[in-house]
XYZ file of C-alpha atoms in Angstrom:
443
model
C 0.000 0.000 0.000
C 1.179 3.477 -0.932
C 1.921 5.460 1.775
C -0.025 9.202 2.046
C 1.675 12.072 3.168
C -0.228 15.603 3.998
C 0.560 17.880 1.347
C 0.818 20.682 3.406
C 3.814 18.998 6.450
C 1.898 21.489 8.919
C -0.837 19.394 8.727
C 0.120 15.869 8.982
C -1.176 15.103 12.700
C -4.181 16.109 11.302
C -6.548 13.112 10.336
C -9.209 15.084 8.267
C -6.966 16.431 6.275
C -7.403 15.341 2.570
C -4.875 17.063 0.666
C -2.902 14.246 0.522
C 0.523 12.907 -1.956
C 2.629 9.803 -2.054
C 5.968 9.722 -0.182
C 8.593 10.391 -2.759
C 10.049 7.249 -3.704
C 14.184 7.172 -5.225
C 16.212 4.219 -6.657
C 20.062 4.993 -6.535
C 21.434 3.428 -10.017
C 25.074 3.202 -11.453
C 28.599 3.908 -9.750
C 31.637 6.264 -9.416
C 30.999 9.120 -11.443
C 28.189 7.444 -13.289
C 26.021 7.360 -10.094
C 22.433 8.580 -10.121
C 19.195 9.382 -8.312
C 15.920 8.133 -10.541
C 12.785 9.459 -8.417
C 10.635 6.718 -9.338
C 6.659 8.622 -8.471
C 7.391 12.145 -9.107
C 4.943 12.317 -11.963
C 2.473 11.102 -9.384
C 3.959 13.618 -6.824
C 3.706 16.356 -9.507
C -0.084 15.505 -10.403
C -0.520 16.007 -6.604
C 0.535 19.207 -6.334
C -1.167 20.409 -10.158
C 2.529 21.581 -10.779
C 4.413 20.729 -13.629
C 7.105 17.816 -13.474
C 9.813 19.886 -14.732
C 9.040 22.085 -12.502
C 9.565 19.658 -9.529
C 12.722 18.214 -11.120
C 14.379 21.667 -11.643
C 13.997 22.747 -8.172
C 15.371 19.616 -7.192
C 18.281 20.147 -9.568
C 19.185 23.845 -8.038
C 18.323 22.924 -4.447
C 21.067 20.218 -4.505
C 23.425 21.555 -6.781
C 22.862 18.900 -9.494
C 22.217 18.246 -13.172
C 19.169 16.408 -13.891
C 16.744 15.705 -16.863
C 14.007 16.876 -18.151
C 10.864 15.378 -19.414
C 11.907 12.491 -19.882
C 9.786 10.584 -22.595
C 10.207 7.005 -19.845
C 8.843 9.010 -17.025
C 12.475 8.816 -15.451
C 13.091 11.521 -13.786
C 17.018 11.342 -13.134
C 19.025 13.534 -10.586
C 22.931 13.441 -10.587
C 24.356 11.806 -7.754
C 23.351 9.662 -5.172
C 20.236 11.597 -2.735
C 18.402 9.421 -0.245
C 14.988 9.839 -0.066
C 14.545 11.608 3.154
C 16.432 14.788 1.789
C 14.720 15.042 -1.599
C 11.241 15.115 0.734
C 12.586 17.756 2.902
C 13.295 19.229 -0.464
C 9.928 19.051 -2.119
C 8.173 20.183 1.295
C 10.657 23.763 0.982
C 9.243 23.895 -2.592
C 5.710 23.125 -1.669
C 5.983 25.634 0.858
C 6.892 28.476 -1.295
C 5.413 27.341 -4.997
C 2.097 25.291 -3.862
C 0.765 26.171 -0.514
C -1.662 29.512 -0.707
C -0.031 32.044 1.760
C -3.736 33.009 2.997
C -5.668 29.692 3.919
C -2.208 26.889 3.520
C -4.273 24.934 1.260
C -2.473 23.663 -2.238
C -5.350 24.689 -4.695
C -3.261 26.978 -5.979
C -2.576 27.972 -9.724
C 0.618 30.143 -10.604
C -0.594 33.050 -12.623
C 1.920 34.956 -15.155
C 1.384 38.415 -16.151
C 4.288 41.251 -16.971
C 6.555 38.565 -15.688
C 5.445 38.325 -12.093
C 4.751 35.372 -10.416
C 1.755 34.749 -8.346
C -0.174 32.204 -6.531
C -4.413 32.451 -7.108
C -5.763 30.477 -4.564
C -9.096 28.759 -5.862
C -9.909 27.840 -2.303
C -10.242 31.198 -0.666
C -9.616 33.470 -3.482
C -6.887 34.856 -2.296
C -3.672 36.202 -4.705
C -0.444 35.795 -3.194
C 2.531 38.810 -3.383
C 4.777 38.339 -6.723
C 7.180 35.695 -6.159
C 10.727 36.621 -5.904
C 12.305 36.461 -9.125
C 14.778 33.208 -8.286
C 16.339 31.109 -10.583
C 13.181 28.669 -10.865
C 10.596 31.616 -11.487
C 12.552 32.535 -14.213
C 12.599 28.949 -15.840
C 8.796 29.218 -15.163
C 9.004 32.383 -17.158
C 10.790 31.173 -19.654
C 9.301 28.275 -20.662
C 5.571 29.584 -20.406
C 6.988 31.901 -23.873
C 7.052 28.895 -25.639
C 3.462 27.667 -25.997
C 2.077 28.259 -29.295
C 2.778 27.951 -32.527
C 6.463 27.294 -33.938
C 7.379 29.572 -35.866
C 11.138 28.903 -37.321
C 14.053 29.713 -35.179
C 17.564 30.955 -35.812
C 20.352 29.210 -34.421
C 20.584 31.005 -31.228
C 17.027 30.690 -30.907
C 17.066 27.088 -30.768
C 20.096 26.788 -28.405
C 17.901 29.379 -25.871
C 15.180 26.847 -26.314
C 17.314 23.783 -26.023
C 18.465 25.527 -22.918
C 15.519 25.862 -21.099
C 14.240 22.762 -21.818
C 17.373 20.352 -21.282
C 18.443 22.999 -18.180
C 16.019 24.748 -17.389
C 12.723 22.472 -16.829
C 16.255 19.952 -15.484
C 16.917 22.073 -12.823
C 15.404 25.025 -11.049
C 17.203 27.607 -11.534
C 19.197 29.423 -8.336
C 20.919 32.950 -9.233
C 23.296 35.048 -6.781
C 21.575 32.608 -5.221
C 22.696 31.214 -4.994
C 23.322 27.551 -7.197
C 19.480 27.514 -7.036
C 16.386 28.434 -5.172
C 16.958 28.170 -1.462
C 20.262 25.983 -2.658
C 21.286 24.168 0.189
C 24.398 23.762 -1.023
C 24.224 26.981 -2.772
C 22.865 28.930 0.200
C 19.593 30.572 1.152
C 19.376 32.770 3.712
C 17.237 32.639 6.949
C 13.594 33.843 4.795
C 14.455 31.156 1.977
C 15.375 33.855 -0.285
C 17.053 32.842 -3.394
C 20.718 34.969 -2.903
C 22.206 33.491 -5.928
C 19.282 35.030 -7.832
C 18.650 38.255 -6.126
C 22.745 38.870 -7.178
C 22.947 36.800 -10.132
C 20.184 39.281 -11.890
C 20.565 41.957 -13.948
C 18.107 43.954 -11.988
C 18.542 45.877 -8.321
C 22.168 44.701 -8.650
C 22.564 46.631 -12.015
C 20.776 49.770 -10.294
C 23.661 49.894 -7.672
C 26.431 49.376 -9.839
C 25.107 52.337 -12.574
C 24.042 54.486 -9.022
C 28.034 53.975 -8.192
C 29.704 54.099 -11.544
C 27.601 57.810 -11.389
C 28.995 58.822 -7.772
C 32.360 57.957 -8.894
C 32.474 59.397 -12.909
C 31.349 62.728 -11.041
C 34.095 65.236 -10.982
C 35.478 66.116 -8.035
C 37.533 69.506 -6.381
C 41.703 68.345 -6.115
C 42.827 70.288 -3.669
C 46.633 71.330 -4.107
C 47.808 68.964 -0.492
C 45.779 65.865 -1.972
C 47.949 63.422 -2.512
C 48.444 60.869 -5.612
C 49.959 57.111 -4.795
C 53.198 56.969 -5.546
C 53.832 55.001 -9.059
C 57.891 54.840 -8.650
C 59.756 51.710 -9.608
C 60.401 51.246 -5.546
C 56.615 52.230 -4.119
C 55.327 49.742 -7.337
C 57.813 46.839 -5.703
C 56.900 47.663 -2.255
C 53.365 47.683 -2.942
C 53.577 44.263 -4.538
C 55.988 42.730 -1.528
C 53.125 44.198 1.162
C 50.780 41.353 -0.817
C 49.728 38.616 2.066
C 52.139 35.701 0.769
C 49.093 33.670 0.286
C 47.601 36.183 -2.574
C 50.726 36.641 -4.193
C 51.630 32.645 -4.419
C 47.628 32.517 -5.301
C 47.745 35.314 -8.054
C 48.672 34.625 -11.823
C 47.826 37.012 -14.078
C 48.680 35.987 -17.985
C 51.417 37.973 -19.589
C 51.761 39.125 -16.099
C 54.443 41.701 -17.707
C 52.209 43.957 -19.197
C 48.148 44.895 -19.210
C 45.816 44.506 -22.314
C 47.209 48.036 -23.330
C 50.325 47.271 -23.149
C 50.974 49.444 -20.163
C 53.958 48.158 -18.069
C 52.579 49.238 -14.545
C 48.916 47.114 -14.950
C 49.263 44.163 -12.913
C 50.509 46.647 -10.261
C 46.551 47.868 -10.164
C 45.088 44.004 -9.667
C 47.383 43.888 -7.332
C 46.289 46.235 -5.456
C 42.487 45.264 -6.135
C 43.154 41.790 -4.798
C 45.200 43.015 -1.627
C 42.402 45.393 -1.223
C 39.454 42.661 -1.480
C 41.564 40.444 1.044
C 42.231 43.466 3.315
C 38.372 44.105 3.597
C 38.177 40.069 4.211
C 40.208 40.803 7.146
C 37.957 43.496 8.317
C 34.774 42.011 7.931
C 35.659 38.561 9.247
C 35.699 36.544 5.886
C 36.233 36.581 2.003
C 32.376 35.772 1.595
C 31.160 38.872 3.948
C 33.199 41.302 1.650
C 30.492 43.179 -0.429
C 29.821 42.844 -4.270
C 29.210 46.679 -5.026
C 31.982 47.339 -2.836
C 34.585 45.394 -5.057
C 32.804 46.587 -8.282
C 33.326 50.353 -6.790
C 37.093 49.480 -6.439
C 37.556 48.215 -9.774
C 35.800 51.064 -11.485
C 38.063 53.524 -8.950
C 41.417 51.802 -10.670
C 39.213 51.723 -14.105
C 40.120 48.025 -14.808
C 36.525 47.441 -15.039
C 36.161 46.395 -18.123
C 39.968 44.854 -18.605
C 39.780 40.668 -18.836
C 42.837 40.398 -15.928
C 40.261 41.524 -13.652
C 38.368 38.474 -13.614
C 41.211 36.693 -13.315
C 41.777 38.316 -9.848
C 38.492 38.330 -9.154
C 38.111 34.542 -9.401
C 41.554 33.881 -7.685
C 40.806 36.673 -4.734
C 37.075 35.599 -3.937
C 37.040 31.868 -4.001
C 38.455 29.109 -1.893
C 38.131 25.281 -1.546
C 34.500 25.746 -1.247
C 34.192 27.337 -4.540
C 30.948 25.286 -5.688
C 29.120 27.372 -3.178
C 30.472 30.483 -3.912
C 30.014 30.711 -7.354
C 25.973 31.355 -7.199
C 26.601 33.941 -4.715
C 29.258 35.688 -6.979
C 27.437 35.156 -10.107
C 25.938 38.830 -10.248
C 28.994 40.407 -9.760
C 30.869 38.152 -12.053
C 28.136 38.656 -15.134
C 29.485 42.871 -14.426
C 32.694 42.174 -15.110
C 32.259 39.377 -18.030
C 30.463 41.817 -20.353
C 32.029 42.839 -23.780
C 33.262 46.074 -23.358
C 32.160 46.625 -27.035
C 28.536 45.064 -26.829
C 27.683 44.758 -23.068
C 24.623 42.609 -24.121
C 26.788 40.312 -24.643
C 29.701 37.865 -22.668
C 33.649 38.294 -23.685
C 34.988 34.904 -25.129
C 38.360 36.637 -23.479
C 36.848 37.653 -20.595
C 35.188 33.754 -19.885
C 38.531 32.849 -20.938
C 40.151 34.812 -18.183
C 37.473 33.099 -15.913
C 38.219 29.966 -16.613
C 42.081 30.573 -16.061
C 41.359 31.541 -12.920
C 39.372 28.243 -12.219
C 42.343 26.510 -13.163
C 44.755 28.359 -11.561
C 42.800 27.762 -8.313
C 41.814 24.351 -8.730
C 45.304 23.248 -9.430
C 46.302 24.867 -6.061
C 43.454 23.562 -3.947
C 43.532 20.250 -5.959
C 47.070 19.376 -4.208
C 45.013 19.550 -0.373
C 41.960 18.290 -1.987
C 42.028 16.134 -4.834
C 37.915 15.646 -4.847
C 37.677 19.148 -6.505
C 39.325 17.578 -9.723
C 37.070 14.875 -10.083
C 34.339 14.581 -13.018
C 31.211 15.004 -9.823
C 32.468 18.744 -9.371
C 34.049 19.849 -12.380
C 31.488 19.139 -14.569
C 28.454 18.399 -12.383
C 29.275 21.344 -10.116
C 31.580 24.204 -10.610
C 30.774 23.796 -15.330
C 27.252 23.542 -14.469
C 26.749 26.306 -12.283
C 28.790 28.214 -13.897
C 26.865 27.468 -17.447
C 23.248 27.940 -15.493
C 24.358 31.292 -14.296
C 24.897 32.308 -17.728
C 29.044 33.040 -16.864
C 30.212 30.742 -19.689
C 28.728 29.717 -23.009
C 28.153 26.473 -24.563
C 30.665 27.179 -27.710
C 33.708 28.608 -25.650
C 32.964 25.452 -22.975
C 33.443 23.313 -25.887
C 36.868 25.285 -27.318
C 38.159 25.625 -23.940
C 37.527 21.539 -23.320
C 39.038 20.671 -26.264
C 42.746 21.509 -25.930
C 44.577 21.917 -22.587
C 47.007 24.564 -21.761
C 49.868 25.310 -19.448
C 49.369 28.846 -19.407
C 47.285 29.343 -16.255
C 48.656 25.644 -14.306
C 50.518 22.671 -15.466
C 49.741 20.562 -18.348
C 49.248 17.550 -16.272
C 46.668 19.405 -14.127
C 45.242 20.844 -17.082
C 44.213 17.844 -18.929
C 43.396 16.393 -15.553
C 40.654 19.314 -15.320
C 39.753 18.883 -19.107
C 39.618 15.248 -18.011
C 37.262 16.155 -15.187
C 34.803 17.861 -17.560
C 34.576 15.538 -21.037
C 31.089 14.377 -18.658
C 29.702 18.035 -18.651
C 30.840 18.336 -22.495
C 29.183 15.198 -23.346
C 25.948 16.127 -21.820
C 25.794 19.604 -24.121
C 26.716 17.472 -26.881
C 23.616 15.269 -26.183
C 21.173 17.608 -25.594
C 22.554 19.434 -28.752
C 21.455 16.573 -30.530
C 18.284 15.856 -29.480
C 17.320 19.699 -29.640
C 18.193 19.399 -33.398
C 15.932 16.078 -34.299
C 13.621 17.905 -32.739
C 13.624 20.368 -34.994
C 14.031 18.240 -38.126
């Protein structure tokens, strides 16, 4: 007999209550790197809760930090990894708590309502209309994919790989911006009101307000007065400067033709040097890397006006993450997406900037790998740091494949660069596929 759950977990002592679901039900399949989740009922579950499958699966996806697929044509829902059953249901109760449940009467006979691209809940039980729903990674999938009922009309290349994006990723996942890896990511981190911090930074919205406010405050001219003083760019203040670096940053720090900027201006790297001293001086101060402020460092940057210079994300990447860089990547995506725009067409992502990015990567993976050598396995290159990093929009599918496709000894050495290239043929092979099946679609 199928056991009954209440859907709404406030509820379940309660023996009248009939909104009721099946407990979620998983079968662990496969080994090593191979391993995987199949949630055997969640079609059931899904029918429960009149949401979606996909839109189950992709929360699950961002909540745990995971690939998984998308309407699946076997009704196997597949998540990434190996998840007992007891933390998927925690999972789906966080979701049904935020997507399902009517904030009004806590009954699930709710529909989600789009209009102007905000969110809400209608409850058909008491009528009530919940506030818009804060714009997280999944509400944007949700928004997304709701655009693409209708009739097909025909598509241009870029077109279909949007398309083929939301369906492989997005309906796969559930999207989690600044968040954060994902909507209340655990692994991605949520804070205390199950706000989605990966996607309140990773958007281009209130984050972009502050950062044009700032860039205004500090374009404006300002009075010199005659006993204001200018650093000191000497041969000997430059050296001292550098030698002042903490030991860690400056063993950390590789910068590529580390001689000279992208202007060929022989005193550049002295200025992201003294951006990353200056991020890990405020680290000090405020009691971790993580506490130091986005718009703060993007005020810095534009102060030393190496905004817009490649190098910069190099330092940025080396500077802001650690060991634990699969969680901090969701909460740095908004300010990374700043700095990774084409200075020419800032509607658009820098192969040379995502290049830069993904030196960096390397540069700190092959330091970290030596303590650690679970960050340069296939489960968090490619199912981890390459997927968050693609679902955040950072990198793009085409310079993901380039960059796979040769290793380099220019930001680590070769060995650990094919190791990492190694690491992320799984992530590579999984574009590939969906590439595929997006085009027989389309024949």
């Amino acid at each position: 007999m199928v056991e009954l759950l209440a859907i709404n977990p406030k509820r379940g002592d309660d023996k009248f209550y009939r909104y009721k679901m099946p407990r979620l039900q998983v079968k662990v399949e496969g080994k090593g790197n191979g391993i995987k989740t199949v949630v055997v009922n969640l079609s059931t579950i899904a029918q429960s809760l009149a949401r979606p499958g996909g839109h189950v699966i992709k929360w699950f996806g961002l909540d745990l930090g995971a690939q998984t697929n998308m309407d699946p044509p076997d009704d196997r829902w597949i998540i990434n990894g190996a998840h007992d059953g007891e933390t998927l249901q925690k999972s789906l109760f966080v979701f049904i708590e935020k997507y399902v449940l009517c904030d009004d009467c806590g009954n699930p006979e709710t529909d989600l309502t789009i209009k102007d691209d905000v969110v809400r809940k209608d409850c058909k039980a008491c009528g009530a209309r919940s506030k818009p729903l804060v714009h997280s990674n999944l509400i944007n999938f949700i928004l997304k994919t709701q655009t693409k009922k209708g009739k097909k009309s025909k598509t241009t290349k870029a077109e279909r790989q949007a398309a083929r994006r939301a369906k492989q990723l997005g309906l796969q996942n559930g999207e989690n911006g600044n968040a954060s890896g994902g909507d209340d990511n655990s692994e991605n981190g949520s804070n205390e009101n199950g706000e989605d911090e990966a996607g309140e930074a990773g958007s281009d919205d209130e984050f972009t307000r502050q950062i044009n406010a700032a860039a205004q405050d500090i374009d404006a001219p300002k009075e010199v007065k005659d006993d204001d003083w200018a650093v000191d760019m000497s041969e000997e203040a430059v050296k001292a400067r550098q030698n002042r670096l903490p030991t860690e940053f400056r063993d950390k720090l590789v910068l590529e033709g580390a001689d000279e900027d992208e202007d060929g201006e022989a005193s550049g790297p002295t200025v992201y040097d003294e951006l990353g001293n200056w991020i890990l001086e405020k680290a000090t101060e405020t009691g971790g890397i993580d506490k130091v402020e986005d718009l703060a460092i993007y005020k810095k940057a534009k102060e030393l006006n190496i905004e817009a210079k490649h190098k910069t994300v190099m330092v940025l990447v080396q500077a802001l993450f650690t060991a634990d860089i699969v969680t901090q990547i969701p909460k740095r995506a908004g300010l990374l997406k700043q700095f990774l725009k084409d200075p020419e067409n800032p509607s658009k992502i820098s192969e040379r900037h995502e290049k830069a990015l993904m030196g960096g990567i390397e540069c700190l993976l092959a330091k970290e790998g030596k303590k650690n050598p679970k960050l340069l396995t296939a489960d968090v290159v490619s199912n981890k740091i390459l997927y968050q990093l693609y679902d955040q929009e950072l990198i793009s599918e085409e310079f993901v494949r380039k960059w796979g496709s040769k290793a380099s000894k220019k930001y680590c050495d070769l060995s650990t660069s094919r190791s990492i290239r190694k690491a992320a043929e799984p992530f590579i092979k999984w574009l590939d596929e969906a590439d595929e099946e997006s085009s027989e679609e389309e024949d």
